[in-house]
Short mmCIF file of C-alpha atoms and ligand atoms in Angstrom, two decimals:
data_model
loop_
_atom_site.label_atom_id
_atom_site.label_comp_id
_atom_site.label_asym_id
_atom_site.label_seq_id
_atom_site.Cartn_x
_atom_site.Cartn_y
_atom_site.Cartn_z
CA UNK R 1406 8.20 3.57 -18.44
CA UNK R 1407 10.02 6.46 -16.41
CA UNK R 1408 7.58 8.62 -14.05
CA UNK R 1409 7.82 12.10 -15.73
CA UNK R 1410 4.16 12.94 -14.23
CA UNK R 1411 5.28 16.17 -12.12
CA UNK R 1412 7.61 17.50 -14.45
CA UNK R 1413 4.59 19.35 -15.58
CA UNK R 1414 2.84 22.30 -13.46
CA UNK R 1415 -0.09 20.70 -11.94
CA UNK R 1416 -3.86 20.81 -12.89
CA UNK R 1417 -5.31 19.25 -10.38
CA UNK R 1418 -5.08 16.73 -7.19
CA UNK R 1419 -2.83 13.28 -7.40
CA UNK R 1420 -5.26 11.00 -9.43
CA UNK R 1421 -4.87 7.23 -9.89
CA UNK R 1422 -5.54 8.20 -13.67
CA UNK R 1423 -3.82 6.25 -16.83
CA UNK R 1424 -1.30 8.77 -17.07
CA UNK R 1425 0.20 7.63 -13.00
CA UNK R 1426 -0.90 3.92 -13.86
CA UNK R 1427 1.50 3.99 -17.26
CA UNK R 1428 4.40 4.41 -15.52
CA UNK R 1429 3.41 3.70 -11.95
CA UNK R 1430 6.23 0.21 -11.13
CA UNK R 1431 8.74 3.24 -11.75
CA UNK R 1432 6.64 5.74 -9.34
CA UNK R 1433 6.87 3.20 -6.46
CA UNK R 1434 9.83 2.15 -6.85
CA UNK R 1435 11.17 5.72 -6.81
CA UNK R 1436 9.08 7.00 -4.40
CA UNK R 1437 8.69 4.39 -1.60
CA UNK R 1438 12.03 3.60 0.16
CA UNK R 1439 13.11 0.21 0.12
CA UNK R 1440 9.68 -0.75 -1.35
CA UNK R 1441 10.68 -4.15 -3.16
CA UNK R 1442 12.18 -4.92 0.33
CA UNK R 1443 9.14 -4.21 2.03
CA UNK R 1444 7.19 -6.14 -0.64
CA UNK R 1445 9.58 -9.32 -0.38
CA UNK R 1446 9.32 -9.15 3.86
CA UNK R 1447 5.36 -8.88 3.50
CA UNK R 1448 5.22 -11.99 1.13
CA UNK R 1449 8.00 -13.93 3.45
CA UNK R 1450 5.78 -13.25 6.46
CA UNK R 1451 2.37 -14.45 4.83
CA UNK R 1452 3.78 -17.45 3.53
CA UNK R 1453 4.62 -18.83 6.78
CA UNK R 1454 1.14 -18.56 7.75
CA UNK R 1455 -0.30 -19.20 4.04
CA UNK R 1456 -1.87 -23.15 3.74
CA UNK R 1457 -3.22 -25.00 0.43
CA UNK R 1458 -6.04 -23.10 -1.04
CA UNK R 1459 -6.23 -20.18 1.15
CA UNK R 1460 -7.71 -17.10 -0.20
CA UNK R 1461 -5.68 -14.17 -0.26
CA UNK R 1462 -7.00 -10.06 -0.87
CA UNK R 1463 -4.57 -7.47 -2.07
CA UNK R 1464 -6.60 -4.08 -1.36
CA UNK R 1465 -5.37 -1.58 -3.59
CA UNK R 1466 -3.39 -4.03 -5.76
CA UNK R 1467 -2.61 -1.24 -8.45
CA UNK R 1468 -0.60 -2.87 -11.18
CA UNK R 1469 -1.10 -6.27 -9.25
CA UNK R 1470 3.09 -6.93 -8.40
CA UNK R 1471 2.11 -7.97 -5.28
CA UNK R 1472 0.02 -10.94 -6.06
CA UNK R 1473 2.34 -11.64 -9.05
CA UNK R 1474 5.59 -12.20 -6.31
CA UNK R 1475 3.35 -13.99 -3.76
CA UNK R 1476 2.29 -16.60 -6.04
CA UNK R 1477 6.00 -16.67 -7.66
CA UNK R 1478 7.22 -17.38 -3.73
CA UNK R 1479 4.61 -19.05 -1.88
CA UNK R 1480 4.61 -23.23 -2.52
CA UNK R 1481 1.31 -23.15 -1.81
CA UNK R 1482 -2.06 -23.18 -4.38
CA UNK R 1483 -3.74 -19.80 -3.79
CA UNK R 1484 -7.10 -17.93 -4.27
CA UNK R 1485 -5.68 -14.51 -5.37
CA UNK R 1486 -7.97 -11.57 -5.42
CA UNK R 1487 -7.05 -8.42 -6.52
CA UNK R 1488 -9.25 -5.15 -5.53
CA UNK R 1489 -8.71 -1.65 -6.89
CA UNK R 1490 -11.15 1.15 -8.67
CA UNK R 1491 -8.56 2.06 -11.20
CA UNK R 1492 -9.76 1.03 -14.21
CA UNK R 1493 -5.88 2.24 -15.58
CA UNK R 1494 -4.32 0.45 -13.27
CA UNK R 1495 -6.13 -2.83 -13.27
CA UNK R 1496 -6.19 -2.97 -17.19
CA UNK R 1497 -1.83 -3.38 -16.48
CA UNK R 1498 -2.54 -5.77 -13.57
CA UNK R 1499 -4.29 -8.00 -16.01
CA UNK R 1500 -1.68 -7.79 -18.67
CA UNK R 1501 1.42 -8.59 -16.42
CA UNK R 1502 -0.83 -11.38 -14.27
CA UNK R 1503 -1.55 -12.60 -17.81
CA UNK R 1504 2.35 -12.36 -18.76
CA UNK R 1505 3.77 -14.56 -16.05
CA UNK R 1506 0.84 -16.71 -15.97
CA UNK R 1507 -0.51 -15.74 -12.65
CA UNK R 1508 -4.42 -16.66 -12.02
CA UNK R 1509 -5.57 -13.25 -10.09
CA UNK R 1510 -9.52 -12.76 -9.95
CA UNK R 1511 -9.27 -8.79 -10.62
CA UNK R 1512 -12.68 -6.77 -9.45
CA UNK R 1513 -12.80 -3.06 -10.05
CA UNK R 1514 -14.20 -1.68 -7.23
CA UNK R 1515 -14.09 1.06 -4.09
CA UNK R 1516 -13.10 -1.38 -1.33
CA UNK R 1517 -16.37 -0.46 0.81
CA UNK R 1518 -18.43 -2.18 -1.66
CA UNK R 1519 -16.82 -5.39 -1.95
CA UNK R 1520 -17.48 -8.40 0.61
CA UNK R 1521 -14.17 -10.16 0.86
CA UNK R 1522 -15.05 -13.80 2.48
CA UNK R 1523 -13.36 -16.55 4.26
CA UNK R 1524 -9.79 -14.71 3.75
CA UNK R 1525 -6.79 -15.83 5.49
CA UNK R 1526 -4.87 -12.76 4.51
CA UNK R 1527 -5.46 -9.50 3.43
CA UNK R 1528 -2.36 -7.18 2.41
CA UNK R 1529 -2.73 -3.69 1.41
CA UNK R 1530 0.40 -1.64 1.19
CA UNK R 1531 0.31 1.69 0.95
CA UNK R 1532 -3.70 2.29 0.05
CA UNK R 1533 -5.47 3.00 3.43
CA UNK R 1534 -3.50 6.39 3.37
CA UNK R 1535 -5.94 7.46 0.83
CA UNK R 1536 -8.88 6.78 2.48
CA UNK R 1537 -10.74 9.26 4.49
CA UNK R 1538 -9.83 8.77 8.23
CA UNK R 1539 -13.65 7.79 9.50
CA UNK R 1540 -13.91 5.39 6.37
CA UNK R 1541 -10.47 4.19 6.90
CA UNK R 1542 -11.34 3.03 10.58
CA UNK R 1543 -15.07 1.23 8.99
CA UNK R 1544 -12.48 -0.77 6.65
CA UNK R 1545 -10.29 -1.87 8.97
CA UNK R 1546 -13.10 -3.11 11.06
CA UNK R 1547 -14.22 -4.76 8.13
CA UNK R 1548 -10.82 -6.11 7.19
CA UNK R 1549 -11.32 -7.85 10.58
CA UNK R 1550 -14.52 -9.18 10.27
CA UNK R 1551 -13.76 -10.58 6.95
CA UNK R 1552 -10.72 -12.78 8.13
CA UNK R 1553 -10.51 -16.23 9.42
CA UNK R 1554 -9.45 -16.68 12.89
CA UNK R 1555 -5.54 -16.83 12.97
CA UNK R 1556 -6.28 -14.91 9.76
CA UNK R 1557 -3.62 -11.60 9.22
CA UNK R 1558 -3.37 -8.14 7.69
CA UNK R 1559 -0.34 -6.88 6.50
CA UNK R 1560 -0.44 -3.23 5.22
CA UNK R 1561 2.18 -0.31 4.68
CA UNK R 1562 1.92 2.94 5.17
CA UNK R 1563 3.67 6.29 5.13
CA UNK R 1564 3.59 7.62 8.42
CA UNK R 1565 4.23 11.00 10.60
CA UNK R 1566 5.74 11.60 13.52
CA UNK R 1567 3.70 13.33 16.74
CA UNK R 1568 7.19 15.77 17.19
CA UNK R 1569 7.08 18.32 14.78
CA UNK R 1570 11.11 18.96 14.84
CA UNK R 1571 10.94 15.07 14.05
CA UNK R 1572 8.49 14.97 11.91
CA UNK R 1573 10.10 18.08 9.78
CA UNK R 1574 13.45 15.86 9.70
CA UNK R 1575 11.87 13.05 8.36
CA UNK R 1576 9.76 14.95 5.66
CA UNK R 1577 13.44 16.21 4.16
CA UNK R 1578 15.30 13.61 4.49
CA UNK R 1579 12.33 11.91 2.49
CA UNK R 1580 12.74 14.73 0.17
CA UNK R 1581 16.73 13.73 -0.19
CA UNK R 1582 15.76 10.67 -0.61
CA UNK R 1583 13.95 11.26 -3.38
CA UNK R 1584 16.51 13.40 -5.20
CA UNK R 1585 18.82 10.38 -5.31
CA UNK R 1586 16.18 8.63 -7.57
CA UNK R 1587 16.20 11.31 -9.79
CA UNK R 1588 13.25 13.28 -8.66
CA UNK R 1589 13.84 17.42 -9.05
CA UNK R 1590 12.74 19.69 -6.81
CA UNK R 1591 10.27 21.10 -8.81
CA UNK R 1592 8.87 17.61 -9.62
CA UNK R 1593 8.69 16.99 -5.73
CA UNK R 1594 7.01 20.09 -4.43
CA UNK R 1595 4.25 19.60 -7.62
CA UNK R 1596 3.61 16.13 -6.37
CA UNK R 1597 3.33 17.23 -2.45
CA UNK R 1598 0.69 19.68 -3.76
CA UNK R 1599 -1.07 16.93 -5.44
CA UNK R 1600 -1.00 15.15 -2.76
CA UNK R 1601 -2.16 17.43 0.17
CA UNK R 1602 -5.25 15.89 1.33
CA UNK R 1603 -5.35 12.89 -0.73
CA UNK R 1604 -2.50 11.18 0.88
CA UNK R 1605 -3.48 11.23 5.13
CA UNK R 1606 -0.76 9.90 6.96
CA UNK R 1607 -1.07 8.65 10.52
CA UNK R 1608 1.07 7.92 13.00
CA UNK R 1609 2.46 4.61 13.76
CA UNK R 1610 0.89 4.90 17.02
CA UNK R 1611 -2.39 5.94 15.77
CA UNK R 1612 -2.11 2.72 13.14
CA UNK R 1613 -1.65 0.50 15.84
CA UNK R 1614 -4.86 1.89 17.77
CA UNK R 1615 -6.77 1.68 14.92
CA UNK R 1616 -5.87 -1.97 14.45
CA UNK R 1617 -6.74 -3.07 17.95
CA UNK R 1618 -9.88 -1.40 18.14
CA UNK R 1619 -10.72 -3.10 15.10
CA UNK R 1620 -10.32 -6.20 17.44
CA UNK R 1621 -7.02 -7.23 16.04
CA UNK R 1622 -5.38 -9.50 19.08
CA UNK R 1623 -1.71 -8.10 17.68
CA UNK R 1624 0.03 -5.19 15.62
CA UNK R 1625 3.88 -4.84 15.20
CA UNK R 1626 6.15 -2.75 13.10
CA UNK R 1627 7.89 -5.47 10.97
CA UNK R 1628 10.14 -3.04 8.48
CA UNK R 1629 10.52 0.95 8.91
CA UNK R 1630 12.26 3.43 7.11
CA UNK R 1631 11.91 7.21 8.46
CA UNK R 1632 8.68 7.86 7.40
CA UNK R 1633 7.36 4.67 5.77
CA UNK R 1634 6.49 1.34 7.84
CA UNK R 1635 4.95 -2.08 7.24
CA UNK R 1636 2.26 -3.98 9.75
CA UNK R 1637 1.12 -7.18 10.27
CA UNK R 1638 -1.44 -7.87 12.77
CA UNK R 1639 -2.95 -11.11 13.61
CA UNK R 1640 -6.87 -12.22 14.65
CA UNK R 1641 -6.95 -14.74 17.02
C1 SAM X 3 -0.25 3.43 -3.68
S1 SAM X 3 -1.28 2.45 -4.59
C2 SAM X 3 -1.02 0.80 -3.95
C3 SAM X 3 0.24 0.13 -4.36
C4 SAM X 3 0.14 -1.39 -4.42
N1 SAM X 3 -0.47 -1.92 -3.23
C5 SAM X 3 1.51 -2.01 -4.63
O1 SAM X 3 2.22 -2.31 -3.66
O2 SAM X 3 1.91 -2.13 -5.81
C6 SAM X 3 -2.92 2.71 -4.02
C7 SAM X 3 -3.96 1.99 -4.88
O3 SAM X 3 -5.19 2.01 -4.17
C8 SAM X 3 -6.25 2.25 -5.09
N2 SAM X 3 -7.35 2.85 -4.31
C9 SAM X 3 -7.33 4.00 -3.60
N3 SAM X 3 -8.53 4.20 -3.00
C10 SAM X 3 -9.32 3.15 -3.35
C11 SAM X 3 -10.66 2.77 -3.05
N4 SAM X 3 -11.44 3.53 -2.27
N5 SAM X 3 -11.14 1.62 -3.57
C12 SAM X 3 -10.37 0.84 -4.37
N6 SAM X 3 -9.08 1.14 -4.67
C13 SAM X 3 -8.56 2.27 -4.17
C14 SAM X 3 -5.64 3.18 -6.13
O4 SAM X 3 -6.35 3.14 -7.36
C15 SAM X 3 -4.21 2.65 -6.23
O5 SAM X 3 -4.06 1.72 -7.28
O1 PRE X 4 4.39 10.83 -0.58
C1 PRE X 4 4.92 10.87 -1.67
O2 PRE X 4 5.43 11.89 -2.14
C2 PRE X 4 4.95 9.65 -2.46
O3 PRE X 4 5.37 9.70 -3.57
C3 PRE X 4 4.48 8.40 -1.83
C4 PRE X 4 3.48 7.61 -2.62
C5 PRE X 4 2.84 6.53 -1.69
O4 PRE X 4 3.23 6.39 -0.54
O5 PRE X 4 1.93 5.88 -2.17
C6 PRE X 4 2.38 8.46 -3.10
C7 PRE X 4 1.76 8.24 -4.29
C8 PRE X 4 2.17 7.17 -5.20
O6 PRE X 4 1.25 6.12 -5.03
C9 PRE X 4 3.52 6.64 -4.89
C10 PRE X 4 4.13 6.90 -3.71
#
């Protein structure tokens, strides 16, 4: 279904609600540049690390597409856990996992409540820039504790840049960008409303700190557009 959420004045702050989950596949791809390409990197870069059995966490997994390509492109057999406290959201997950007959343990949950155990990776693209900055740092800390040695996280994130002038560039030509999918301007400057502090963006710098004082050994930048990047960092 096509995202017509913000053609409508807005009520109240940007809500995973049944209303975003409905048409949500069309949201992302829409609104995150060069998403399926990030989403087809992050799954060729955990499969090279990805052995028989291993048990995989996708934190955030919304409509579960993630899980649902890994398993289409990985050869190996995988534990696939899906995490998210939208009940919306997880309700599609289960219908499309159920669709292409993908086995994907769903739990509806916030992701501070959930012990994830033994996991070789954990992915979670763009969800930690919608939790609060002193919970987001406890998670990732968590995240680290939770993986295997030689274990990785892969995440994506919208970021900012620490030069305003920069920073201002890359906000519009965001905002261009989402004209040419179709998005109005009235429809973009509701959802930026809905979105101010919901959606906390750090830097890529500040990402990469918090990653290595979370004890990660390693943190690179393995796909960036403007204003939108993808990690993976490693535990040794
Ligand atoms: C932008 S979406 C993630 C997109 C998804 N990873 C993908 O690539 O298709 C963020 C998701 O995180 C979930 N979420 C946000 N905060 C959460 C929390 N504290 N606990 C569990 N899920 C959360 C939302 O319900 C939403 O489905
Ligand atoms: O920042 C925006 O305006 C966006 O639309 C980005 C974004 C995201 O990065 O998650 C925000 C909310 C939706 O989940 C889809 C896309």
């Amino acid at each position: 279904m096509v995202d017509k959420v913000f053609k409508k004045s807005i009520t109240k702050q940007f809500e995973f609600d049944e209303e975003v989950a409905s048409v949500f596949d069309d949201m992302l791809n829409r609104s995150v540049p060069f998403y399926k390409e990030m989403q087809r990197l992050s799954i060729n870069f955990a499969c090279n690390f990805l052995e028989e059995n291993d048990k995989v966490y996708d934190l955030g997994c919304s409509t579960a597409s993630t899980l649902i390509e890994l398993s289409k492109h990985c050869k190996n057999n995988l534990k696939l856990i899906g995490i998210d406290n939208s009940s919306a959201m997880l309700d599609n997950a289960a219908k499309k996992a159920g669709a292409f007959g993908v086995d994907i343990e769903l739990i509806n949950a916030d992701l501070h409540d959930v012990t994830y155990e033994n996991a070789k990776l954990i992915l979670s693209n763009y969800t930690l820039q919608f939790i609060r900055p002193l919970q987001r740092e406890k998670l990732v800390k968590k995240i680290y504790d939770s993986l295997q040695n030689n274990g990785i996280f892969i995440f994506s994130e919208k970021v900012i840049s620490s030069n305003s002038t920069l920073n201002k560039q890359s906000i519009d030509e965001y905002y261009e960008f989402k004209k040419t999918q179709g998005y109005s301007e009235f429809e973009i400057s509701q959802k930026r409303e809905a979105l101010e502090n919901v959606l906390i963006p750090y830097t890529e710098e500040e990402n990469k700190k918090m990653i290595l004082d979370a004890g990660f050994s390693h943190c690179e930048t393995i796909f960036k557009w403007v204003n939108f990047a993808t990690f993976i960092a490693i535990k040794k």
